[in-house]
N, CA, C and O atoms as CSV, one atom per row, in Angstrom:
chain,resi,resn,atom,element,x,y,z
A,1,UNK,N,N,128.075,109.293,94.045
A,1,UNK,CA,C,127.055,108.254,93.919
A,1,UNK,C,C,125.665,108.883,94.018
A,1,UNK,O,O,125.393,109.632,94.957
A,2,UNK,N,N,124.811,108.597,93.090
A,2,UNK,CA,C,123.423,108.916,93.049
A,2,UNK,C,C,122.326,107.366,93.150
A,2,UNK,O,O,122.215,106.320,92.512
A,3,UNK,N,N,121.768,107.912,94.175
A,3,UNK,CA,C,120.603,106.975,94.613
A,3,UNK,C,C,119.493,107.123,93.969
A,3,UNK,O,O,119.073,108.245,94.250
A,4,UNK,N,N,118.498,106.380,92.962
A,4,UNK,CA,C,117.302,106.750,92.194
A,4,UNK,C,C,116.329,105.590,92.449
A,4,UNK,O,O,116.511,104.392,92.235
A,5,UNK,N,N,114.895,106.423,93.123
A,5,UNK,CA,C,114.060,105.340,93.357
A,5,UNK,C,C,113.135,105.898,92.471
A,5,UNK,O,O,113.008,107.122,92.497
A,6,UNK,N,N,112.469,105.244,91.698
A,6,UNK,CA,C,111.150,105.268,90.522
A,6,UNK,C,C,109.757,104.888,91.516
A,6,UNK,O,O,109.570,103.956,92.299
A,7,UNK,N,N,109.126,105.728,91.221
A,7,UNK,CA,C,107.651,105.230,91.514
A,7,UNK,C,C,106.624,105.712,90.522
A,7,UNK,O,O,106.836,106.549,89.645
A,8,UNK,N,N,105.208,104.939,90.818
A,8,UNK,CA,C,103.830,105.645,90.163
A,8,UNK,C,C,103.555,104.548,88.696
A,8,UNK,O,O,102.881,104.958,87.751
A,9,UNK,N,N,104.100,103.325,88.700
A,9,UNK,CA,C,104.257,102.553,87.513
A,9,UNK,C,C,102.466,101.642,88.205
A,9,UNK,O,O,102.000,101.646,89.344
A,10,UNK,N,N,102.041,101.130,87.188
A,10,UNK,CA,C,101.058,100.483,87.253
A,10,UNK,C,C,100.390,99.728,86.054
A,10,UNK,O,O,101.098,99.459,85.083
A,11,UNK,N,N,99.140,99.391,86.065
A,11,UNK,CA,C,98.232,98.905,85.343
A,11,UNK,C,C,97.117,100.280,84.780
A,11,UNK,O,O,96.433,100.830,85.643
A,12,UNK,N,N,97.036,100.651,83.625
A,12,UNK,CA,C,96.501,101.140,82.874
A,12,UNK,C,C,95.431,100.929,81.584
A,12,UNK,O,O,95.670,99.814,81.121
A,13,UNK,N,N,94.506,101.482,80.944
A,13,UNK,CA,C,94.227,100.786,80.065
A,13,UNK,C,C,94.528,101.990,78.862
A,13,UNK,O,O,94.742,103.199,78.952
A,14,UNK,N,N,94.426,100.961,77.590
A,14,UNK,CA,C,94.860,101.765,76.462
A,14,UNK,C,C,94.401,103.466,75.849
A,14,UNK,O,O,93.526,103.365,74.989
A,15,UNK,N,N,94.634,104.299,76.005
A,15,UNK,CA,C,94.573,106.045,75.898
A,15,UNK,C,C,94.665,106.614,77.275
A,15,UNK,O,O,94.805,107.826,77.438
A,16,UNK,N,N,94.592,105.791,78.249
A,16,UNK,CA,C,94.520,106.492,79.583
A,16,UNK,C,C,96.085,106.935,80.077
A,16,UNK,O,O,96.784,106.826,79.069
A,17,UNK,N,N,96.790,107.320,81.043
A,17,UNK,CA,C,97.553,108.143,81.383
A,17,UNK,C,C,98.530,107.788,83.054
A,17,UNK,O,O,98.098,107.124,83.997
A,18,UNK,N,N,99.279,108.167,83.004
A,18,UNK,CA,C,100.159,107.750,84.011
A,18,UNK,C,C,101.550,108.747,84.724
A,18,UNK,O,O,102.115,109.407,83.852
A,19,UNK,N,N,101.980,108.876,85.762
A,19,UNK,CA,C,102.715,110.202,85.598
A,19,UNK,C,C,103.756,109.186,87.296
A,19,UNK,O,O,103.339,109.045,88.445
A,20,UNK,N,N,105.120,108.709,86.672
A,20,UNK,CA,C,105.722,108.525,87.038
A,20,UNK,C,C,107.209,109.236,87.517
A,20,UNK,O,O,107.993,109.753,86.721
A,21,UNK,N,N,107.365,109.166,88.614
A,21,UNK,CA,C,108.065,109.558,89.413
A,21,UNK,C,C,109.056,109.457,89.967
A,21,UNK,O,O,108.799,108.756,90.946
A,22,UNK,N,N,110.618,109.854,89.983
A,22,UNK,CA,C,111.927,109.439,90.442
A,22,UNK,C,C,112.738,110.482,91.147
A,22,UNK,O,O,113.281,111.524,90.778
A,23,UNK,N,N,112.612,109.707,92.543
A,23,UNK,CA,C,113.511,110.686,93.609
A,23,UNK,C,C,115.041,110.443,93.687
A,23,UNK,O,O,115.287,109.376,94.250
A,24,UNK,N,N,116.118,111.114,93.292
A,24,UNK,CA,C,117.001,111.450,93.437
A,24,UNK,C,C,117.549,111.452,95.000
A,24,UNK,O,O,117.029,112.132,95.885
A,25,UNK,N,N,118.897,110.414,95.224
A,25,UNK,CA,C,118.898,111.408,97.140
A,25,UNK,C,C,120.429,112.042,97.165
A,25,UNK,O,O,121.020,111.894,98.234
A,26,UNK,N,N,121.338,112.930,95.804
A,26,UNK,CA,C,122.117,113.504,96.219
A,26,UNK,C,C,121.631,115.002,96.077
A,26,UNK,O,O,120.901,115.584,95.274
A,27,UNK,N,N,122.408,115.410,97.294
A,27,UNK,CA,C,121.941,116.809,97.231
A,27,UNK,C,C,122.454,117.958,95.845
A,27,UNK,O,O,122.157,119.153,95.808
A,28,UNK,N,N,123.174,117.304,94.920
A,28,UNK,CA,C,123.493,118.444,94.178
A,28,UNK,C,C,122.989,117.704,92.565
A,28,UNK,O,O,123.533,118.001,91.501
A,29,UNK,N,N,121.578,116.472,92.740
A,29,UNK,CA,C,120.921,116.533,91.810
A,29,UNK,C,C,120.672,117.445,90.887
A,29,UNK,O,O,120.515,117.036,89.737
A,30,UNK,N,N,120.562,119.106,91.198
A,30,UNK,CA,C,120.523,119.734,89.812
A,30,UNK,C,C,121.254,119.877,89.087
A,30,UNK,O,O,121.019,120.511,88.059
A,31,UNK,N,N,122.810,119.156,89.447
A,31,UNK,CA,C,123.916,119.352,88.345
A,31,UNK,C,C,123.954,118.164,87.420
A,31,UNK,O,O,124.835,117.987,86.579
A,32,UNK,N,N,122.653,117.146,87.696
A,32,UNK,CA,C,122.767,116.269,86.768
A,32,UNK,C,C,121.917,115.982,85.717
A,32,UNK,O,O,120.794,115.933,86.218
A,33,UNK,N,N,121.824,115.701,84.174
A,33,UNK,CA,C,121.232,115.101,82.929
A,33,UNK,C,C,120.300,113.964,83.734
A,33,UNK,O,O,120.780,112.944,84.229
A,34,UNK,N,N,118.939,114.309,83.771
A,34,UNK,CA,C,117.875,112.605,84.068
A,34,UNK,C,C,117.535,112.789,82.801
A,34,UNK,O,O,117.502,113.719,81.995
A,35,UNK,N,N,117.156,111.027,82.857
A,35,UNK,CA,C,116.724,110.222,81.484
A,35,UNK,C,C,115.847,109.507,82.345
A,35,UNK,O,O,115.761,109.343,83.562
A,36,UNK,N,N,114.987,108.990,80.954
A,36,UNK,CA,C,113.972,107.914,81.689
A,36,UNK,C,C,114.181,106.547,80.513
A,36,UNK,O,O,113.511,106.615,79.483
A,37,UNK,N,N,114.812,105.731,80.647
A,37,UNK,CA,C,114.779,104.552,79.502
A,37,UNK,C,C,113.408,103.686,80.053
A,37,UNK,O,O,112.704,104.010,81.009
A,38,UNK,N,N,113.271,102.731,79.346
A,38,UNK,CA,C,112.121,101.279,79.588
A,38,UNK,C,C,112.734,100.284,78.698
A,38,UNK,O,O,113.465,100.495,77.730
A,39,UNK,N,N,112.287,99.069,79.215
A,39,UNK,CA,C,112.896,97.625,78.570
A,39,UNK,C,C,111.909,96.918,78.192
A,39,UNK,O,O,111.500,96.467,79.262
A,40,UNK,N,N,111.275,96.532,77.420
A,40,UNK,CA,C,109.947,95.320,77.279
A,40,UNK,C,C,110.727,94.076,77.313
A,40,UNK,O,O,111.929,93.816,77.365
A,41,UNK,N,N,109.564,93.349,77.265
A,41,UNK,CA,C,109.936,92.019,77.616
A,41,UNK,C,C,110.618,91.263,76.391
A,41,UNK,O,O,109.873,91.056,75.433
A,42,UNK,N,N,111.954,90.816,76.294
A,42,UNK,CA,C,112.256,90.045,74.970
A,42,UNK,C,C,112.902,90.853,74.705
A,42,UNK,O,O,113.881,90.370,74.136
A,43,UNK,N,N,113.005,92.429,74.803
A,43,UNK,CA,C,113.952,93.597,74.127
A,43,UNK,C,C,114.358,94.507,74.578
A,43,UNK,O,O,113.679,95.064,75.441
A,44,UNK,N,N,116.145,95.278,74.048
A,44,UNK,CA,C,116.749,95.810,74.648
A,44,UNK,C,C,116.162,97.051,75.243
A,44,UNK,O,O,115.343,97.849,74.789
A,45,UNK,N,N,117.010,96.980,76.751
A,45,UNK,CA,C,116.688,98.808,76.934
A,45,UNK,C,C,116.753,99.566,76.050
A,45,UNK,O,O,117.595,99.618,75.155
A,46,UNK,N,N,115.177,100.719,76.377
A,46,UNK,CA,C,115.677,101.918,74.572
A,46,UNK,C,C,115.245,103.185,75.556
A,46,UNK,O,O,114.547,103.096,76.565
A,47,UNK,N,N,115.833,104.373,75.009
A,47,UNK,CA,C,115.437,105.655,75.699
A,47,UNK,C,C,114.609,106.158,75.606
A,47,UNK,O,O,114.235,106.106,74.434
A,48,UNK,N,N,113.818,106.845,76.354
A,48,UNK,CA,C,112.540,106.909,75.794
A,48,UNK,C,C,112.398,109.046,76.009
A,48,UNK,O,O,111.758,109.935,75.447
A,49,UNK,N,N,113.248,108.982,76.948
A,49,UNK,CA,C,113.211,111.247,77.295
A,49,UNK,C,C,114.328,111.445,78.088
A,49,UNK,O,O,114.753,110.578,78.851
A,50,UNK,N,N,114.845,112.578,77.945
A,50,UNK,CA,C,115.830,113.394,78.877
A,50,UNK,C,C,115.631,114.487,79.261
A,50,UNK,O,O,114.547,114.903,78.853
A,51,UNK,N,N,116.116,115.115,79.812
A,51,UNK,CA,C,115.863,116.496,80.337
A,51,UNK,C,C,117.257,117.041,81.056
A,51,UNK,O,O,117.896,116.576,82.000
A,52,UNK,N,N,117.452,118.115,80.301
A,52,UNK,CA,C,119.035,118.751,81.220
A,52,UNK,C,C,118.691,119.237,82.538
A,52,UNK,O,O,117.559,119.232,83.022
A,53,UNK,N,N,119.818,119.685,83.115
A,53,UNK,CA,C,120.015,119.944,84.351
A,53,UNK,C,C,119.301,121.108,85.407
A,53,UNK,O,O,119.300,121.344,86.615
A,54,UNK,N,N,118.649,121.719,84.052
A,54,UNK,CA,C,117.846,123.099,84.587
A,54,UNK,C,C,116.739,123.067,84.121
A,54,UNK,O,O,115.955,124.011,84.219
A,55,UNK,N,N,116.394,121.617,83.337
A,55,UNK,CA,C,115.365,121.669,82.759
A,55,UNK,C,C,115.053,122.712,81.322
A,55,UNK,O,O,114.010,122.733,80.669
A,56,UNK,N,N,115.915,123.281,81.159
A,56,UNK,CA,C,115.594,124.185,79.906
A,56,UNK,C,C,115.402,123.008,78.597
A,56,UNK,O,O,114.410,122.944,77.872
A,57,UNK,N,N,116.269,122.375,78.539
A,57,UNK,CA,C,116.130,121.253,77.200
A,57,UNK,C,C,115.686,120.361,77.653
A,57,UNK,O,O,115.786,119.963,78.813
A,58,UNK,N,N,114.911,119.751,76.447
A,58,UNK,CA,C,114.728,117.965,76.525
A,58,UNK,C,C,114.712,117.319,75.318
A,58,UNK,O,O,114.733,117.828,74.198
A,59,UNK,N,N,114.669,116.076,75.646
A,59,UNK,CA,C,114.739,115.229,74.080
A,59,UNK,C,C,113.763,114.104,74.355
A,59,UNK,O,O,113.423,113.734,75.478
A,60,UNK,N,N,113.278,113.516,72.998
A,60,UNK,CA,C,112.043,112.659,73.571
A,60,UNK,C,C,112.845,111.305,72.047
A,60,UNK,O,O,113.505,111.710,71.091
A,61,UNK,N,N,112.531,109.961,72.278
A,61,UNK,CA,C,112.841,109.292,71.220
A,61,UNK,C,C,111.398,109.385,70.403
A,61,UNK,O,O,110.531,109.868,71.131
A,62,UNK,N,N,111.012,109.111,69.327
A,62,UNK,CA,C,110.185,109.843,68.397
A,62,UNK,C,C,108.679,108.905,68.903
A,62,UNK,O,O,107.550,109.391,68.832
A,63,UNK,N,N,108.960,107.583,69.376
A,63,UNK,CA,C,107.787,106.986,69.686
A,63,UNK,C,C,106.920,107.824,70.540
A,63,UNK,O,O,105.737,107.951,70.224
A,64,UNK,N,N,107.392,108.408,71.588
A,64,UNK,CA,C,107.085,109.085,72.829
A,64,UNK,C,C,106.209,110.239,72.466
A,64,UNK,O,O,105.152,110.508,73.036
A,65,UNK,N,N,106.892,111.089,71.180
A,65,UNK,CA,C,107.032,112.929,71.120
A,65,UNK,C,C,105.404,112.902,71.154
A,65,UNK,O,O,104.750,112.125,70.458
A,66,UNK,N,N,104.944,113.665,71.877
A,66,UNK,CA,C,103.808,114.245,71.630
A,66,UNK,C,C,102.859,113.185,72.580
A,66,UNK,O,O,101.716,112.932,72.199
A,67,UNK,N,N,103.190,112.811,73.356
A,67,UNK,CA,C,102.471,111.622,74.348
A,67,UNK,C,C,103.424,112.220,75.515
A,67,UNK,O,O,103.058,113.005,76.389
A,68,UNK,N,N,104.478,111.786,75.375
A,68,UNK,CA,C,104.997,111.648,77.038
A,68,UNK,C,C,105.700,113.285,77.086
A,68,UNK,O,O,106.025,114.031,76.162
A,69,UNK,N,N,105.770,113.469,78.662
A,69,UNK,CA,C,106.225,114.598,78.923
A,69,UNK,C,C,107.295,114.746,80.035
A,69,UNK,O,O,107.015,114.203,81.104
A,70,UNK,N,N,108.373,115.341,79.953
A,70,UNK,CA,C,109.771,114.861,80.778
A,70,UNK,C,C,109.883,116.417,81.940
A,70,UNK,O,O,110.120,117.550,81.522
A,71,UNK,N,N,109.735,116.193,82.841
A,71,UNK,CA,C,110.168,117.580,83.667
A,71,UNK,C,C,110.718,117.032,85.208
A,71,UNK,O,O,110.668,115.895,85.676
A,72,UNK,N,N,111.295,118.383,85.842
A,72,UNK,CA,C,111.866,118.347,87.018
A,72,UNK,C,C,111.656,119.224,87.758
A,72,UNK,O,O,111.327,120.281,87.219
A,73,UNK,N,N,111.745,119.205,89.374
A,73,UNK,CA,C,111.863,119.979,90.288
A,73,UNK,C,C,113.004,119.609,91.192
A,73,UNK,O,O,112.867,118.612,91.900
A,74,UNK,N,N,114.032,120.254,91.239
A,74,UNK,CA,C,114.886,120.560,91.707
A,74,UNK,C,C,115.040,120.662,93.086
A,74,UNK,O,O,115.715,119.993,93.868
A,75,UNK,N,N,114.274,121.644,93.256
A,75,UNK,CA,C,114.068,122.003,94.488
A,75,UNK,C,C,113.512,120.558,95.575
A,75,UNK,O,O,113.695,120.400,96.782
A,76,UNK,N,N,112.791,119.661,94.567
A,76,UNK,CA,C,112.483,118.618,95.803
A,76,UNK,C,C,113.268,116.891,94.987
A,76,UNK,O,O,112.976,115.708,95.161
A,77,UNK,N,N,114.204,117.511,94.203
A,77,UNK,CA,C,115.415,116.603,94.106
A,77,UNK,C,C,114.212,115.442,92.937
A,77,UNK,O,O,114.446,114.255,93.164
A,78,UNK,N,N,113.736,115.532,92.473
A,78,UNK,CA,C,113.072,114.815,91.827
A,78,UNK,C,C,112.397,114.896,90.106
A,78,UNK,O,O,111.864,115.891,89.614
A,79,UNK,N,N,112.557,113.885,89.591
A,79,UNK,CA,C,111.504,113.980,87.964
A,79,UNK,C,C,111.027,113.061,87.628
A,79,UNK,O,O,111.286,111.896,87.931
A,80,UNK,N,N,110.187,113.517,86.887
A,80,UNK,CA,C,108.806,112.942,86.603
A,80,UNK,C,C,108.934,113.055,85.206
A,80,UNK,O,O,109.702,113.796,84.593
A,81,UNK,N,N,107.718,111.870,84.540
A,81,UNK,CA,C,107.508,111.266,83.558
A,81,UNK,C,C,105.951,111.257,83.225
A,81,UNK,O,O,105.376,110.235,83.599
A,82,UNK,N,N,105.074,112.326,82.513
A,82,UNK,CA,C,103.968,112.279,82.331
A,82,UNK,C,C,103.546,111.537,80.912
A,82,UNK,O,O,103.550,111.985,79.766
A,83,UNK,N,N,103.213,110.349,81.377
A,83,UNK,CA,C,102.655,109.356,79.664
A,83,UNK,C,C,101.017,109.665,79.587
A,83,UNK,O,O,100.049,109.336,80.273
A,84,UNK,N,N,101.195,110.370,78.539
A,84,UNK,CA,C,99.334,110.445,78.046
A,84,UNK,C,C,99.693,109.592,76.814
A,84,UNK,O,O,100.691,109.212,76.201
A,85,UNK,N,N,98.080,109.472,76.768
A,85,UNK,CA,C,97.607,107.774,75.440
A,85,UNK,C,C,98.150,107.243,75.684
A,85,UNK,O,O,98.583,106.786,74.626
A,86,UNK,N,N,98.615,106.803,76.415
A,86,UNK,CA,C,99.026,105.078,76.263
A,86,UNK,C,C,98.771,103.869,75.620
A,86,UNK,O,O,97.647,103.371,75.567
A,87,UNK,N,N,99.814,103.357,75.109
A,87,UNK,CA,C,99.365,102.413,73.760
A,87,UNK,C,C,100.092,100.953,74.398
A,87,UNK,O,O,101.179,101.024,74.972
A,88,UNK,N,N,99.571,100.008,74.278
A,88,UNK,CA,C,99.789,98.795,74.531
A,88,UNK,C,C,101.425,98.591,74.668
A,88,UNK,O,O,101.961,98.018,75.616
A,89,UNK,N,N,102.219,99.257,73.365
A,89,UNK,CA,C,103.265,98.965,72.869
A,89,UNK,C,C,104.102,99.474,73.874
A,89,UNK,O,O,105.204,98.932,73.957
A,90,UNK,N,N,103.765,100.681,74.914
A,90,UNK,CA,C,104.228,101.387,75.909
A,90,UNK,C,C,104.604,100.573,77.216
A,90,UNK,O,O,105.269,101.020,78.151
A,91,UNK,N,N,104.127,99.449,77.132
A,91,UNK,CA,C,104.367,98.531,78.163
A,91,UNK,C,C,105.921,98.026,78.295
A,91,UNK,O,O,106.655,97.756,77.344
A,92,UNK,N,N,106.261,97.960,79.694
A,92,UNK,CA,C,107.509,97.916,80.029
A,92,UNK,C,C,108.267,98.203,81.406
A,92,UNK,O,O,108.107,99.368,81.769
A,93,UNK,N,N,108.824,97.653,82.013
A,93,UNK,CA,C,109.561,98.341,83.290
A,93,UNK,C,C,110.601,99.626,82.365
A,93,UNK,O,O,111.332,99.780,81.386
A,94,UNK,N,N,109.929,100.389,83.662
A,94,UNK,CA,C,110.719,102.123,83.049
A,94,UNK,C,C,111.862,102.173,83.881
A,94,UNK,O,O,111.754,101.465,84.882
A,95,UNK,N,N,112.741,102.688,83.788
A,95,UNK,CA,C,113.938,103.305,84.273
A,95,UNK,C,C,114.203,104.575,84.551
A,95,UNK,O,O,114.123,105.289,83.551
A,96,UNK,N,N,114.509,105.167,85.600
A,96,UNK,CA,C,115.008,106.733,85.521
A,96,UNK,C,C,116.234,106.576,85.619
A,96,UNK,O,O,116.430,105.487,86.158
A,97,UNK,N,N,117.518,107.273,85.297
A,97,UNK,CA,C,118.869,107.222,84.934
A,97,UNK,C,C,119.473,108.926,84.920
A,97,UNK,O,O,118.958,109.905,84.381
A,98,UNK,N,N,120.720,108.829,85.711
A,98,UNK,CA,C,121.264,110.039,85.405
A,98,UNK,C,C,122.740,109.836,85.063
A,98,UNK,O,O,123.419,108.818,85.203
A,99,UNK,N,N,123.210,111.481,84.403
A,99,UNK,CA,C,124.476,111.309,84.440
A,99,UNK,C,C,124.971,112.576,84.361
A,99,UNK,O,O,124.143,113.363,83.901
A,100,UNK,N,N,126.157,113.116,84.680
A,100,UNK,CA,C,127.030,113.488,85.119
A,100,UNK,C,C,127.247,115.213,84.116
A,100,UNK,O,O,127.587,116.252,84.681
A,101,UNK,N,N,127.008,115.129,82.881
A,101,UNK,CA,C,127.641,115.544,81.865
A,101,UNK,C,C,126.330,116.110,80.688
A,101,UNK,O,O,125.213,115.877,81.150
A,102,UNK,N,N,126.313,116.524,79.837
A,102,UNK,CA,C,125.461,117.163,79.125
A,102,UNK,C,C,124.428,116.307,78.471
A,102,UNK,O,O,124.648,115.163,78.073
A,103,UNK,N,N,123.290,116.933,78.387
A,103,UNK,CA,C,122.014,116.393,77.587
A,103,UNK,C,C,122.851,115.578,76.658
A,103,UNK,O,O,123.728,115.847,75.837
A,104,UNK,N,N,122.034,114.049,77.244
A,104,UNK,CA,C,122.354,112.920,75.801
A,104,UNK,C,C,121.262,111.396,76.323
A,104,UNK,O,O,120.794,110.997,77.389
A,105,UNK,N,N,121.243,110.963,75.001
A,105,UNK,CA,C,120.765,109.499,74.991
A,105,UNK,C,C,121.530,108.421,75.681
A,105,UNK,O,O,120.796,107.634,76.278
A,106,UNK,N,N,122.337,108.263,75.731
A,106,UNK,CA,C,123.150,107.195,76.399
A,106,UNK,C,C,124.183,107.264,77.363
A,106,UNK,O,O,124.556,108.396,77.669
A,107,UNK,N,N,124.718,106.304,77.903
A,107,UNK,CA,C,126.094,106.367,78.660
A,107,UNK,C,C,125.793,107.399,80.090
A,107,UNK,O,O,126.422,108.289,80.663
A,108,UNK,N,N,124.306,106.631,80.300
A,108,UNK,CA,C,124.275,107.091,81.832
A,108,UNK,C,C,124.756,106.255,83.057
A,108,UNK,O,O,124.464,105.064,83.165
A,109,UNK,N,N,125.598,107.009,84.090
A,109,UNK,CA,C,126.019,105.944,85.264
A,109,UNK,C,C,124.771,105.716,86.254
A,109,UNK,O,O,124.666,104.554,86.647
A,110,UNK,N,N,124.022,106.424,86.620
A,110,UNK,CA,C,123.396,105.830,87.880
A,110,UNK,C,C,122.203,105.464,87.353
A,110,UNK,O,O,121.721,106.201,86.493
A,111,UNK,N,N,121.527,104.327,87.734
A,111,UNK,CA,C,120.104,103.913,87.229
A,111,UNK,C,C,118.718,103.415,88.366
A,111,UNK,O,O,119.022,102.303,88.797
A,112,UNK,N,N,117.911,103.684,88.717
A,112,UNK,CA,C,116.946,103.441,89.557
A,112,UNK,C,C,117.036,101.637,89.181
A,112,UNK,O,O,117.839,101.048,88.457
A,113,UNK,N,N,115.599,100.969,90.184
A,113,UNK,CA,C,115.051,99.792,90.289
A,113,UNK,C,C,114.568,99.675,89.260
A,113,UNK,O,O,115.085,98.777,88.594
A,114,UNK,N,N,113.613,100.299,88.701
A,114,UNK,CA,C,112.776,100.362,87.831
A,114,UNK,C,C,111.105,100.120,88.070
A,114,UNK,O,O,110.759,99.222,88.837
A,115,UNK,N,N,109.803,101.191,87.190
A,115,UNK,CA,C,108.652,100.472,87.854
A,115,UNK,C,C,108.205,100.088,86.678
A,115,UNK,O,O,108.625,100.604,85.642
A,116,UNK,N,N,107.414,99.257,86.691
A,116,UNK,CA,C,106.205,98.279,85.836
A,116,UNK,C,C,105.307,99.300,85.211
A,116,UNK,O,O,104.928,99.996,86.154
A,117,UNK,N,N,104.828,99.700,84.218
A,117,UNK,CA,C,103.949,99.761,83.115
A,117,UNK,C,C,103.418,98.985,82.138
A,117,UNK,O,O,103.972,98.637,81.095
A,118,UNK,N,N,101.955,98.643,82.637
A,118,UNK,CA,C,101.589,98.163,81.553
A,118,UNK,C,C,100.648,98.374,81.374
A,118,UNK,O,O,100.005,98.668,82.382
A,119,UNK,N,N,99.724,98.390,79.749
A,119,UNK,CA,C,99.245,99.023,79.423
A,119,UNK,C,C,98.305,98.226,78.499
A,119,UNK,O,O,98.732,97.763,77.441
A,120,UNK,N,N,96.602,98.008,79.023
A,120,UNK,CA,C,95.945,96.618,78.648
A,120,UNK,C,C,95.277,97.435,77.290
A,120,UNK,O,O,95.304,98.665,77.240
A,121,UNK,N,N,94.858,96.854,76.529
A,121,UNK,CA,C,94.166,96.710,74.805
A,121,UNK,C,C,92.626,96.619,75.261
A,121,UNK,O,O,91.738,96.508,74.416
């Protein structure tokens, strides 16, 4: 069982920046795939970055590439989610999510609370 608490979600305004945060509390977090999904309001959860287990790979869904940035530290059981520009459309409770098994988009078991982003025009 993996415990995931999200923080650092807020109120922003449009190009400005945000760098959210998810602590992990098993101790052998580096053997696991984090993801970060978000849900807007009215529509399904979609993925938005991943990052493998050592951090060597990541994957971004194409809205994101070149805005958001996916990394980890290990060592203090935790990853982070750096969103530069932020665009209105970015608005959403985010998710951090892990799982078990190799870099992928979906079919993660453990999922945080989730924090609030939103992102004013």
């Amino acid at each position: 069982q993996v415990q995931l608490v999200e923080s650092g979600g807020g109120l922003v305004q449009a190009g400005g920046s945000l760098r959210l945060s998810c602590a992990a509390s098993r101790r052998t977090f580096s053997s696991y795939t984090m993801g970060w999904f978000r849900q807007a309001p009215g529509k399904e959860r979609e993925f938005v970055a991943a990052i493998s287990w050592n951090g060597g790979s990541t994957i971004y869904a194409d809205s994101v590439k070149g805005r958001f940035t996916i990394s980890r530290d290990n060592a203090k059981n935790t990853v982070y989610l750096q969103m530069n520009s932020l665009k209105p459309e970015d608005t959403a409770v985010y998710y951090c999510a892990a799982r078990a098994v190799k870099l992928d988009t979906r079919d993660y078991a453990y999922w945080g609370q989730g924090t609030q982003v939103t992102v004013s025009s």
